[in-house]
Tab-separated table of C-alpha atoms in Angstrom:
chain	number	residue	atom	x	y	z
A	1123	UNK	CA	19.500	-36.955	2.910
A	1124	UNK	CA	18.420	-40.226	0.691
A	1125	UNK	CA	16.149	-42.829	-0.015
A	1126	UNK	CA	16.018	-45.375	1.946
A	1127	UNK	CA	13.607	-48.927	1.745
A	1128	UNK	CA	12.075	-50.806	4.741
A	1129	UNK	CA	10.004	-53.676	5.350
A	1130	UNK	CA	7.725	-53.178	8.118
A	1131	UNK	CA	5.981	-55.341	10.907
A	1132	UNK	CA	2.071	-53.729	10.235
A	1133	UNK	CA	-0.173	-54.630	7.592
A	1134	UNK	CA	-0.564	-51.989	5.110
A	1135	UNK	CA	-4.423	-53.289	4.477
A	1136	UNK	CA	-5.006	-53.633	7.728
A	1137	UNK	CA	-3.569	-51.516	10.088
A	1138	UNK	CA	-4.775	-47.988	11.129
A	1139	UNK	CA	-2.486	-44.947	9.983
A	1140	UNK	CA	-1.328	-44.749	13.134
A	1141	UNK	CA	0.134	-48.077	13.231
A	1142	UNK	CA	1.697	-48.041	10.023
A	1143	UNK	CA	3.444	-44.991	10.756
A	1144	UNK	CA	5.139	-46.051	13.903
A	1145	UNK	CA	6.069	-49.612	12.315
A	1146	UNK	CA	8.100	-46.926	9.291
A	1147	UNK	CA	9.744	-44.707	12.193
A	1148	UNK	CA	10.617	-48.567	14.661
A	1149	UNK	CA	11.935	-50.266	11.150
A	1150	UNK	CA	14.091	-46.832	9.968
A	1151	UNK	CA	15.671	-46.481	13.565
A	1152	UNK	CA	16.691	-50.151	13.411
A	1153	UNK	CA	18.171	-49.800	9.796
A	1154	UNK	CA	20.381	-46.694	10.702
A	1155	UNK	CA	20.820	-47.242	14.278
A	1156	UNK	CA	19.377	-43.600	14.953
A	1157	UNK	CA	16.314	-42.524	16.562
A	1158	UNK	CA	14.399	-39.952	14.514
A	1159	UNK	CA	14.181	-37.688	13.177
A	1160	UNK	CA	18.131	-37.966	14.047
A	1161	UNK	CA	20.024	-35.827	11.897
A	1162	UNK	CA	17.212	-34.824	9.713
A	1163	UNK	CA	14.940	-31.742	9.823
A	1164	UNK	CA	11.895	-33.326	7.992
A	1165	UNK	CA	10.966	-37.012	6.856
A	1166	UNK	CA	8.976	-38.434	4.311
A	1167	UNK	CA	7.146	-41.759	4.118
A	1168	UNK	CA	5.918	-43.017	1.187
A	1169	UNK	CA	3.537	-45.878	0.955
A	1170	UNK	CA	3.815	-47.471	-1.904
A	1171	UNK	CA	0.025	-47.719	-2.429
A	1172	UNK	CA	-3.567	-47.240	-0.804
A	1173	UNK	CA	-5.002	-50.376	0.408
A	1174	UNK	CA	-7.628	-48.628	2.951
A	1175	UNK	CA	-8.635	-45.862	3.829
A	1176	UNK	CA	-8.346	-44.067	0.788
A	1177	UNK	CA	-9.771	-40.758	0.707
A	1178	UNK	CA	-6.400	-39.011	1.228
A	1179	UNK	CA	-3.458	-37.819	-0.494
A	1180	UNK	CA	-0.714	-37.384	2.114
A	1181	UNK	CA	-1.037	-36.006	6.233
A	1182	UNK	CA	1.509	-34.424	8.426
A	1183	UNK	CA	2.596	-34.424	12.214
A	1184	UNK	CA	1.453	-30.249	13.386
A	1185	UNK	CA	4.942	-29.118	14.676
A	1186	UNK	CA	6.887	-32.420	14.177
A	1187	UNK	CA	9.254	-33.706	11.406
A	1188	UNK	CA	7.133	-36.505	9.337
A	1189	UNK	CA	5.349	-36.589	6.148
A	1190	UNK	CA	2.952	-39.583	4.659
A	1191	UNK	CA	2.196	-39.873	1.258
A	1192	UNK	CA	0.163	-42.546	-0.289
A	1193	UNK	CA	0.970	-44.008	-3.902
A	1194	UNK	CA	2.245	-41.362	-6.276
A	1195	UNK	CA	0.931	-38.248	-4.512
A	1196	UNK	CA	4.371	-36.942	-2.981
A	1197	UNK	CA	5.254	-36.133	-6.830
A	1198	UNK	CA	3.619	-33.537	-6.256
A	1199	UNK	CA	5.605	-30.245	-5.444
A	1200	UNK	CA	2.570	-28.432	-3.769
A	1201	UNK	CA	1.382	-31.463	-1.665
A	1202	UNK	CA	5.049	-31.696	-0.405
A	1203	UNK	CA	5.094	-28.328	0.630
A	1204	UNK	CA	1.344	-28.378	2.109
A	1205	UNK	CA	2.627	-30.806	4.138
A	1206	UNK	CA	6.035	-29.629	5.534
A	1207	UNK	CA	3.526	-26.552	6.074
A	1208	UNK	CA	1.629	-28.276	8.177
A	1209	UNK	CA	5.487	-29.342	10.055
A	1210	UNK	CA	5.740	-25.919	10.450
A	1211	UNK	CA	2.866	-25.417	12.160
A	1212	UNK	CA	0.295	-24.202	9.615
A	1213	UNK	CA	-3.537	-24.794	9.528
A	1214	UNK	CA	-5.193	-24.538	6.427
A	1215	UNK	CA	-6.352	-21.917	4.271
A	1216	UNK	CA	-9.890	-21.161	3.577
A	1217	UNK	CA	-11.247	-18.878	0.470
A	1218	UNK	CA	-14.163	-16.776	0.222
A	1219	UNK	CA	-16.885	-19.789	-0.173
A	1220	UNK	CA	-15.616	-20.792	3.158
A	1221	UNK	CA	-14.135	-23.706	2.680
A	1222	UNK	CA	-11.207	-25.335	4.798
A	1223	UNK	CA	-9.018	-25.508	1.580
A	1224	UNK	CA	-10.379	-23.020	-0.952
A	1225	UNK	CA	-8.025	-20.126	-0.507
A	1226	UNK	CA	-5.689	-20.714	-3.549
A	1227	UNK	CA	-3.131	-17.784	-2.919
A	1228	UNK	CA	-1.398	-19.978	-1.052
A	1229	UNK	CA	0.035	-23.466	-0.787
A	1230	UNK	CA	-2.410	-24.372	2.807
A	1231	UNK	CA	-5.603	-24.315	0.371
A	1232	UNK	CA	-3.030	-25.911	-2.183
A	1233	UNK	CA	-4.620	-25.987	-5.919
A	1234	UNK	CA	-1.766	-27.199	-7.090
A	1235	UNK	CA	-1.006	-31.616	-7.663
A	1236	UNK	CA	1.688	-31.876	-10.139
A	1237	UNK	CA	4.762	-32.498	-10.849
A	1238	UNK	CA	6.575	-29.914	-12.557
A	1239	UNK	CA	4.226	-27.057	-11.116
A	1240	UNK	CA	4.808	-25.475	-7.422
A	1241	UNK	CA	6.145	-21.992	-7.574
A	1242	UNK	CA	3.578	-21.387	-4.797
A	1243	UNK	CA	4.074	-19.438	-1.671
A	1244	UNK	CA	2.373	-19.189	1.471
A	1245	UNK	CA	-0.519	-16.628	2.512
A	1246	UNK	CA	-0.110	-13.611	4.912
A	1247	UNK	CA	-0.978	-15.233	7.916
A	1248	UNK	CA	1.114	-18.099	7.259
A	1249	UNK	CA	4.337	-16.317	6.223
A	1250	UNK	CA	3.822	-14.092	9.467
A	1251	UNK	CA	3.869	-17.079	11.728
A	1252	UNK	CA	6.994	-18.281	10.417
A	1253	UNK	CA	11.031	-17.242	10.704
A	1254	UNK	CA	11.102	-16.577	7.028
A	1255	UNK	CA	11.476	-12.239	6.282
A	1256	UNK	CA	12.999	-10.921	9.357
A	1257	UNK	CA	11.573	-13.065	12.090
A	1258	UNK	CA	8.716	-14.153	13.235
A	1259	UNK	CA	5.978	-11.617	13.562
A	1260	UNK	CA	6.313	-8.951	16.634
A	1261	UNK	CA	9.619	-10.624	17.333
A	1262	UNK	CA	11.952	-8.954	20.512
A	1263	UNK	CA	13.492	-6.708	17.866
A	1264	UNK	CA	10.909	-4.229	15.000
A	1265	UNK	CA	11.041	-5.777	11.445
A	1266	UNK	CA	10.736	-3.710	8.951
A	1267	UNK	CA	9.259	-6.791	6.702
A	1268	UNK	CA	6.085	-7.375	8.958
A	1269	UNK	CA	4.781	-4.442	10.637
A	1270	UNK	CA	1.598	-4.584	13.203
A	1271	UNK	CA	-1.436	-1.786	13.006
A	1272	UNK	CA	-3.754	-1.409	15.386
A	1273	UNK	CA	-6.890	0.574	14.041
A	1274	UNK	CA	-8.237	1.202	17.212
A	1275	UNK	CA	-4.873	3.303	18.219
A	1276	UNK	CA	-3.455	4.590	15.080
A	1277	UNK	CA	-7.480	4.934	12.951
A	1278	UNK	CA	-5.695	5.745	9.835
A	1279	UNK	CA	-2.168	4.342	8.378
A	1280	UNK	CA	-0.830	3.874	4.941
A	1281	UNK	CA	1.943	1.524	4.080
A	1282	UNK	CA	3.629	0.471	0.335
A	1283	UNK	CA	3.973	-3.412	-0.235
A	1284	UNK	CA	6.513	-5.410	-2.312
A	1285	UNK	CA	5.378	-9.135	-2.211
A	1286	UNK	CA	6.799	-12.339	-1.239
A	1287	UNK	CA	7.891	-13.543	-5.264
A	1288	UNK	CA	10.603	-10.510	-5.186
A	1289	UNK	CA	11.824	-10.181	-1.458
A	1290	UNK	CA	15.098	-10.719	-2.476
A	1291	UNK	CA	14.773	-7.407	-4.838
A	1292	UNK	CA	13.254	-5.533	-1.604
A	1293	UNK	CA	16.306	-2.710	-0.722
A	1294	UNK	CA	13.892	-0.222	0.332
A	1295	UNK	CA	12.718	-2.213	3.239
A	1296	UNK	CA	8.852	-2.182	2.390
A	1297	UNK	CA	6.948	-4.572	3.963
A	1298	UNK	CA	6.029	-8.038	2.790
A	1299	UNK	CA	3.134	-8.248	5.357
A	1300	UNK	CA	0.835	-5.841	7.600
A	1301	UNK	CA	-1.239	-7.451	10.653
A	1302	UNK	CA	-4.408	-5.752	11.347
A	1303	UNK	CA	-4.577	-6.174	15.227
A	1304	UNK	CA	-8.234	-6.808	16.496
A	1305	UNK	CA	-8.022	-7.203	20.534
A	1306	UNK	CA	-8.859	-10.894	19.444
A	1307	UNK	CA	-6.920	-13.727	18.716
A	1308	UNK	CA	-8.935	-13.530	15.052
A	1309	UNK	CA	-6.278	-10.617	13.487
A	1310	UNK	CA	-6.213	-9.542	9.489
A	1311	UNK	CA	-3.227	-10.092	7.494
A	1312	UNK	CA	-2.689	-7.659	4.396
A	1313	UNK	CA	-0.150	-8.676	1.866
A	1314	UNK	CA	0.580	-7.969	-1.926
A	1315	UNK	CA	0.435	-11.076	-3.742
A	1316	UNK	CA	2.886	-10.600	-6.650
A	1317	UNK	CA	2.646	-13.770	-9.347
A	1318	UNK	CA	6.794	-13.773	-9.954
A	1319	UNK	CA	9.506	-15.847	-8.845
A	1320	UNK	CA	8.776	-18.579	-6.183
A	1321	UNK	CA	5.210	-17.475	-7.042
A	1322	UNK	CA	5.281	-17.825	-10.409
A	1323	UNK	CA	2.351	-20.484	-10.329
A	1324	UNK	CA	0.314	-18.711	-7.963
A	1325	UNK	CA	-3.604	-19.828	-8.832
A	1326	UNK	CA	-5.804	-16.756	-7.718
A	1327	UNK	CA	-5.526	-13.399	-6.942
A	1328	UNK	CA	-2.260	-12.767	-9.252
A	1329	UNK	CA	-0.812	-9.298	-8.561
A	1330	UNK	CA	-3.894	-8.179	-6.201
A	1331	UNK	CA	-3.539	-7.227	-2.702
A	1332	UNK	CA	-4.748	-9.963	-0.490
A	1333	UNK	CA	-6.812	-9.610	3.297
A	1334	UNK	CA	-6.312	-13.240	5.302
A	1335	UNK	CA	-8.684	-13.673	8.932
A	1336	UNK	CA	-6.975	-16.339	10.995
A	1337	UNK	CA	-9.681	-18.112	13.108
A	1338	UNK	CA	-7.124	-18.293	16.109
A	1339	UNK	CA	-3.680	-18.045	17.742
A	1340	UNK	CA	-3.031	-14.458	16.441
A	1341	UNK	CA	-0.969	-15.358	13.556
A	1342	UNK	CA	1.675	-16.548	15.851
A	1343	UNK	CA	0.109	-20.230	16.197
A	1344	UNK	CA	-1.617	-23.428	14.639
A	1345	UNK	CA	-4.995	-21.999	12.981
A	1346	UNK	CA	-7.566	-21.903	10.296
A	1347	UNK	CA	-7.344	-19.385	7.847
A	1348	UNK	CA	-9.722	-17.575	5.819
A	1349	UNK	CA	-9.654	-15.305	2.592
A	1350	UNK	CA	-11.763	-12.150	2.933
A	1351	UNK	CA	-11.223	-10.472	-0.062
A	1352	UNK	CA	-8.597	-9.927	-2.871
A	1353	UNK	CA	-8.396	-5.907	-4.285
A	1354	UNK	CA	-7.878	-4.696	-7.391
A	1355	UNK	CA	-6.256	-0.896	-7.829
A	1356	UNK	CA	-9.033	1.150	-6.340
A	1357	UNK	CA	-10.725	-1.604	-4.642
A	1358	UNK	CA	-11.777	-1.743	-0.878
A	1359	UNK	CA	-12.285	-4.245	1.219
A	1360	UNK	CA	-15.039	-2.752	4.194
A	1361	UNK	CA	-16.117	-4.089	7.402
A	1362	UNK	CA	-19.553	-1.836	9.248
A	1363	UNK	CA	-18.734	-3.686	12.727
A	1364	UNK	CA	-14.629	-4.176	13.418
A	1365	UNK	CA	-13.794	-6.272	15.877
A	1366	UNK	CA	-17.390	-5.955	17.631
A	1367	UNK	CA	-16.268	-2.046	18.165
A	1368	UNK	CA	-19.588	-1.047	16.795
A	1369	UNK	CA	-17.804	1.017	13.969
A	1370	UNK	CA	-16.352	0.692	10.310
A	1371	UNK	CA	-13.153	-0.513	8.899
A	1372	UNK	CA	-11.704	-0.208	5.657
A	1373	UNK	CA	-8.638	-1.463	3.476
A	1374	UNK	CA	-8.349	-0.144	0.271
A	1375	UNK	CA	-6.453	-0.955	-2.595
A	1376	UNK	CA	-4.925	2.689	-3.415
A	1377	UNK	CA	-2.598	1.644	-5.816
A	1378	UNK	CA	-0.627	-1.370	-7.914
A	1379	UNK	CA	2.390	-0.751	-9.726
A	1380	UNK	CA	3.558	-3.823	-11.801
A	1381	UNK	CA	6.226	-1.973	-14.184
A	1382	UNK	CA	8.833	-1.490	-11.100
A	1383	UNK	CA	11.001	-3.918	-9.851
A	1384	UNK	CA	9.894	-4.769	-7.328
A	1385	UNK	CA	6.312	-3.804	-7.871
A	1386	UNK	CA	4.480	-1.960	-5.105
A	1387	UNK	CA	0.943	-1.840	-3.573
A	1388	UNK	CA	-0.122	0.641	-1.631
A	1389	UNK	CA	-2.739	0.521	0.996
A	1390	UNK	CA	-5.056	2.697	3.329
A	1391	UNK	CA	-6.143	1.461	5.975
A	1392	UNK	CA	-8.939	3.525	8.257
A	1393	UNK	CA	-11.453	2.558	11.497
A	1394	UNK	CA	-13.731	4.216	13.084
A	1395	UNK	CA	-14.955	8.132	12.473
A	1396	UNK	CA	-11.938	8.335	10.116
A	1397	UNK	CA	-13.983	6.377	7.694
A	1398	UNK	CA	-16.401	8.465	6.128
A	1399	UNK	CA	-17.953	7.473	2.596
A	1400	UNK	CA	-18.014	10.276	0.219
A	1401	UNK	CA	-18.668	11.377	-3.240
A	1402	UNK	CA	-16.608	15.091	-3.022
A	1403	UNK	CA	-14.091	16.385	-0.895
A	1404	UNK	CA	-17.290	18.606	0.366
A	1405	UNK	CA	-18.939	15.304	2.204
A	1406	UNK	CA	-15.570	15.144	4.392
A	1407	UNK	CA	-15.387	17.321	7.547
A	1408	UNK	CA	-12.367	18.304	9.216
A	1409	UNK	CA	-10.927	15.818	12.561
A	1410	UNK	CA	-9.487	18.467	14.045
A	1411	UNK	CA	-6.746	17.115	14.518
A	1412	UNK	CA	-3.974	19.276	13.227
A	1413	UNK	CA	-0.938	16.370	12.276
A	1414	UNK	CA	-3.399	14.222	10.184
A	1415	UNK	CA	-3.537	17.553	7.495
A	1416	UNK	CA	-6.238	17.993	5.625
A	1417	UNK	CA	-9.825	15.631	4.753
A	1418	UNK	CA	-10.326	15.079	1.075
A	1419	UNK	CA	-12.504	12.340	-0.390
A	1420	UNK	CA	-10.683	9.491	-2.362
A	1421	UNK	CA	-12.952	8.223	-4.988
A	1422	UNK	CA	-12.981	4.423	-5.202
A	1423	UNK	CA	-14.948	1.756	-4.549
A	1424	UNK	CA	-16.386	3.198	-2.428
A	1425	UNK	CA	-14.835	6.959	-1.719
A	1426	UNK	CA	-14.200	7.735	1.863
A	1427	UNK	CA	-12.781	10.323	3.319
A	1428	UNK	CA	-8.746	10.170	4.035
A	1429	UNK	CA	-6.028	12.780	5.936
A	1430	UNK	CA	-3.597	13.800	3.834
A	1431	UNK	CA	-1.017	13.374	6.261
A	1432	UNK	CA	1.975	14.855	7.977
A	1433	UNK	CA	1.546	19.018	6.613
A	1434	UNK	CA	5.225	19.174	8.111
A	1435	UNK	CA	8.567	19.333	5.661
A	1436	UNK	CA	11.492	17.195	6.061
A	1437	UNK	CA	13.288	18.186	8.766
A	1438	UNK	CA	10.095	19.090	10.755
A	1439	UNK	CA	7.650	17.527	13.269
A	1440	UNK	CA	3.877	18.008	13.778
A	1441	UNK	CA	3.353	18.742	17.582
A	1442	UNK	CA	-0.552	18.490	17.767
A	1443	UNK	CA	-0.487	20.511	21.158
A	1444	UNK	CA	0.450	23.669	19.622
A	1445	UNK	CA	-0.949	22.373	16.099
A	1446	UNK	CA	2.610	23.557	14.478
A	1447	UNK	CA	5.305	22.091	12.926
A	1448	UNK	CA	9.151	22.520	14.643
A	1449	UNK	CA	12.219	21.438	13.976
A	1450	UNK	CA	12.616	17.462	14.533
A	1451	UNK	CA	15.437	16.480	17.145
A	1452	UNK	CA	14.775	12.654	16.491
A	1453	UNK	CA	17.391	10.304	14.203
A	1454	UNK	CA	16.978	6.905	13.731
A	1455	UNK	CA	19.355	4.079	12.523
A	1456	UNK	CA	18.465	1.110	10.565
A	1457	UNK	CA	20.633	-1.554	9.821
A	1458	UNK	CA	20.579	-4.664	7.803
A	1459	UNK	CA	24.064	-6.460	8.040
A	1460	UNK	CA	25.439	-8.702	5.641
A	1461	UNK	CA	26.455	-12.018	6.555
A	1462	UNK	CA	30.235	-10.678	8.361
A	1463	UNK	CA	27.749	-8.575	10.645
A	1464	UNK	CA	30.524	-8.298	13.362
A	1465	UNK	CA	32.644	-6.618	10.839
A	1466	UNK	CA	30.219	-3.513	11.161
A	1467	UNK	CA	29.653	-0.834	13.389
A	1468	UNK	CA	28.799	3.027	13.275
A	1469	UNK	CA	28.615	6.517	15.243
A	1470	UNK	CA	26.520	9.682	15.684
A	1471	UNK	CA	28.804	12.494	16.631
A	1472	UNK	CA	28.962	16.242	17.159
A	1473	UNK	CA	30.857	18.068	14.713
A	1474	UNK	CA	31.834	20.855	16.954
A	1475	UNK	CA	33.238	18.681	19.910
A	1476	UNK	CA	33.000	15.370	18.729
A	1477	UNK	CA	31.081	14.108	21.308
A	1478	UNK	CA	29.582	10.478	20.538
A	1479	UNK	CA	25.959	10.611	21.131
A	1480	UNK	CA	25.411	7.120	19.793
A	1481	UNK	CA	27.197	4.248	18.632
A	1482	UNK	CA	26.885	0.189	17.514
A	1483	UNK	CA	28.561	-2.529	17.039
A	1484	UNK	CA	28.653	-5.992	17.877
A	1485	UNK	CA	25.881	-7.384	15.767
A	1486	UNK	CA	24.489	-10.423	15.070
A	1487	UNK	CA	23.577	-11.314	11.352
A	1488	UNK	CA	19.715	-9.521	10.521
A	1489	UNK	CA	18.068	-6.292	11.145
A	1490	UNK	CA	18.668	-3.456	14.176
A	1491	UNK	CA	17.657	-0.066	14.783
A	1492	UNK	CA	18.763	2.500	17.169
A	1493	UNK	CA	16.709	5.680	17.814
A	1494	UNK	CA	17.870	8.822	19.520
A	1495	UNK	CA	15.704	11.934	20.508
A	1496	UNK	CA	16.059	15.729	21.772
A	1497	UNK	CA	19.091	16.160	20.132
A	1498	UNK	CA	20.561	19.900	20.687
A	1499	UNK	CA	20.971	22.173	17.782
A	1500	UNK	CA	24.560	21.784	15.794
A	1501	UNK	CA	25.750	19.668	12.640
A	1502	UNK	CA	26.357	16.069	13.533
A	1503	UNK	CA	28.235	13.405	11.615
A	1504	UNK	CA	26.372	9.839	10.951
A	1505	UNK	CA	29.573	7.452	9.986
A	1506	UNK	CA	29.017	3.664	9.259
A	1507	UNK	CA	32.444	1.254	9.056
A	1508	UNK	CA	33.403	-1.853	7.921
A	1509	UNK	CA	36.407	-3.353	9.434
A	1510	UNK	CA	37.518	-5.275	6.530
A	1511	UNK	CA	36.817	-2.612	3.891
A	1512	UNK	CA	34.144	-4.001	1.887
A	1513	UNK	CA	31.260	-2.537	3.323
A	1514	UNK	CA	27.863	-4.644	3.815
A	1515	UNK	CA	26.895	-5.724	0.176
A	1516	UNK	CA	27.119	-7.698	-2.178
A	1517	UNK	CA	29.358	-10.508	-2.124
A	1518	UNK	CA	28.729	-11.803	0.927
A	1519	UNK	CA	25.223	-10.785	2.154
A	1520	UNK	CA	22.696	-8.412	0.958
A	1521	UNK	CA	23.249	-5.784	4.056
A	1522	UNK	CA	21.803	-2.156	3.821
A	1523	UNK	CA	21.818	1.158	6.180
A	1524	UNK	CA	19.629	4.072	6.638
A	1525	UNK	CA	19.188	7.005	8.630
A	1526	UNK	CA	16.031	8.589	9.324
A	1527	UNK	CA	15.143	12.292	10.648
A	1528	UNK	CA	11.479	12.106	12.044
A	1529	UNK	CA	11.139	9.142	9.557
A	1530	UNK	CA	12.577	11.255	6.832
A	1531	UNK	CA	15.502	9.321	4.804
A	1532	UNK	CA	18.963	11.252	5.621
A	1533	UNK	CA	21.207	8.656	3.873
A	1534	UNK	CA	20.947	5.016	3.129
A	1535	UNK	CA	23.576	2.512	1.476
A	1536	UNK	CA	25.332	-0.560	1.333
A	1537	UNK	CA	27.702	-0.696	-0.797
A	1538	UNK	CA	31.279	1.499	0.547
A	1539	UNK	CA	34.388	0.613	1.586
A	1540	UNK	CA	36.045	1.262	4.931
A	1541	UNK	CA	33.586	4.031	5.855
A	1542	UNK	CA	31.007	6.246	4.770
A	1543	UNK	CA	30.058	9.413	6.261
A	1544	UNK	CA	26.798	11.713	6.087
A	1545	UNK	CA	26.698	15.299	7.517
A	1546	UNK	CA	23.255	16.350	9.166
A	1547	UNK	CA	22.079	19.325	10.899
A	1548	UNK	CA	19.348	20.145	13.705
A	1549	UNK	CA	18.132	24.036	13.749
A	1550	UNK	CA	15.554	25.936	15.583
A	1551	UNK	CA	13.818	26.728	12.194
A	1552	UNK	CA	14.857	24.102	9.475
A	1553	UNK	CA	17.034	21.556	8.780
A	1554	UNK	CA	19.450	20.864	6.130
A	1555	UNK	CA	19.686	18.289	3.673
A	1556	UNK	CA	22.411	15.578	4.174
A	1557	UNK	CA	25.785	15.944	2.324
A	1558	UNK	CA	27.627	12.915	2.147
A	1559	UNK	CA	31.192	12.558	2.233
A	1560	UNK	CA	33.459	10.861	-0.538
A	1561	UNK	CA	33.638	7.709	0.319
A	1562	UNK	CA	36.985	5.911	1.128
A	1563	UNK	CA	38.240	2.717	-0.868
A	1564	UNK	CA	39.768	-0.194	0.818
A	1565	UNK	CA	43.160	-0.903	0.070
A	1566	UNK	CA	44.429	-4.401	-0.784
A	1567	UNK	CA	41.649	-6.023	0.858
A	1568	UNK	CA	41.898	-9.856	0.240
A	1569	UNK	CA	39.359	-12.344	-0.832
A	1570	UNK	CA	37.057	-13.853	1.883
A	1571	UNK	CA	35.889	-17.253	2.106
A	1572	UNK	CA	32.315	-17.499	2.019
A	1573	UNK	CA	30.217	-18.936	4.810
């Protein structure tokens, strides 16, 4: 990476865009002998005035590896990173006037033209369309980062947020972004827009919970975005027609919690007959539909009527055929490895034969799970290693384990050294709480070079 000045064979006052461009990329590939982008992931030009054609500040190849800027404009932090947005494959975002470039929660409606300001981030659609947070949204393998909803199958979900500004303080695995599937290509993205860290700066919307439309592509793909509505604590954002299904739609606001670190926001979210406005828990009928629990009304703006949920206990799952709860037979594992993930592996097994009923290792650096149902009734012994006796965080990687029971936490960790082992039990009536075993220490283990 550098700076590097060529003469060109176009006339800057003359020439179309176009031209100019491909007389920078002809004159740069003579001057290093390379054809680009070469050895570079992005490239900037920078023309050292406007001579026509002024009524722009900088453009960018969709998918490719340039970047024009005209006179002093790519001193700006947040057109630099509009652009390499638009490298990435980002359309712009839109507020709620409508406007291509009005959506200032994130850098594609970009507010933001100096030089010392940028600690900007991206809006929900944008960040799920991208690597960044676990993958790319519905990626081959579930991310617990970005998690997809669809109303229309599962009419009422709740999920806690941490945003984008403290990822990196994220151990419980909450996501950073929901997508609200539509049977379109037009899907809702739901994200908590925390105003910390790398979005520090952010212009509108600080610490609200945000709701993104993308006009195309399904999130996954060059679009236009739109902001439908930012939400205060108790705030809802409503829809009367979803998705042209001829019934109502709701996101609300439930909560924001700003003292934690990381903050949280939780959301409802609720289609269809679920989504009754109320003023008393007296308006709000019963679903019949034993698993959801029971209908209350939660005030806001407005109150509708909510489940309250799973009535089962830890340990227990809700079979609506026989609208009881039994005992749950269903453990899975989630892992996060740190950046030796090959170092790591772990085991289910029965205590009274030790028969293996699961196992991993293997892994490549990121996120896996492993599920395993209709387990028999018995103790069983959950044991996560770590070859070199470290286990899986800090130093080298911020890696993290847990194991669920009907999506109940069992254990979860990270930092051990050789091994760590958690005792669980499935019975006919209940189930036990985990007791974990003392963890060993590594012995002598020496110093690793980073990577």
């Amino acid at each position: 990476p550098g700076v590097l000045e060529v003469d060109i064979n176009a006339s800057l006052a003359l020439d179309s865009i176009g031209t100019i461009r491909s007389a920078i990329t002809a004159a740069v590939n003579d001057k290093l002998n390379i054809t680009l982008p070469g050895p570079f992931d992005h490239v900037m030009y920078l023309l050292e005035g406007c001579y026509v054609d002024c009524g722009w500040e900088a453009y960018a190849l969709v998918d490719g590896w340039v970047t024009v800027y005209q006179g002093d404009s790519y001193a700006a932090v947040g057109v630099q990173v509009h652009e390499l947005g638009h490298n990435f494959g980002f359309g712009h975002s839109g507020g709620l006037d409508g406007q291509a470039y009005s959506d200032h929660t994130g850098m594609m409606g970009n507010p933001l033209f100096e030089d010392e300001v940028g600690k900007m981030c991206f809006n929900a659609a944008k960040n799920w369309q991208v690597s960044w947070y676990g993958g790319v949204g519905e990626g081959a393998e579930p991310n617990p980062y970005k998690v997809k909803v669809d109303p229309q199958t599962n009419r009422s979900s709740s999920f806690e947020l941490v945003g984008i500004g403290e990822f990196d303080k994220n151990n419980n695995q909450h996501p950073v972004i929901v997508k609200i599937e539509t049977g379109t290509d037009k899907d809702y993205f739901v994200a908590f827009n925390r105003a910390v860290g790398p979005n520090a700066e952010n212009v509108e919307a600080d610490n609200e919970v945000t709701v993104v439309q993308v006009e195309g592509g399904n999130g996954l793909s060059y679009a236009q975005s739109y902001l439908k509505a930012h939400l205060l604590a108790g705030e809802s954002y409503t829809e009367d027609n979803f998705a042209n299904t001829g019934e109502p739609f709701s996101i609300k606001a439930k909560y924001i919690d700003i003292s934690t670190e990381p903050a949280t926001a939780s959301i409802d979210i609720i289609f269809g007959a679920d989504l009754l406005y109320c003023t008393s828990d007296a308006d709000c009928l019963d679903d019949n539909i034993y698993c959801n629990g029971v209908e209350t009304c939660d005030m806001g703006t407005p109150g509708v009527c909510v489940s309250s949920g799973d009535p089962c206990q830890l340990g227990s799952k809700c079979i609506e055929e026989s609208q009881s709860c039994t005992s749950c037979d269903e453990v899975t594992v989630h892992l996060t490895t740190d950046n030796y993930a090959g170092e790591t592996s772990w085991d289910i097994k029965k205590d009274n034969d030790g028969t293996t009923i699961g196992s991993g290792s293997g892994f490549s650096i990121g996120y896996h799970t492993a599920t395993f149902s209709n387990l028999q009734e018995g103790t069983y012994t959950f044991t996560i290693y770590d070859d070199w006796g470290d286990g899986i965080c800090c130093s080298f990687g911020d890696g993290s384990y847990e194991v669920t029971l009907c999506g109940n936490t069992l254990v979860q960790g990270s930092s051990f050294g050789q091994s760590e082992s958690t005792q669980f039990t499935i019975e006919s009536g209940s189930t036990s709480l985990p007791t974990t075993n003392p963890t060993q220490k590594p012995t002598s283990t020496p110093t690793k070079q980073p990577i």
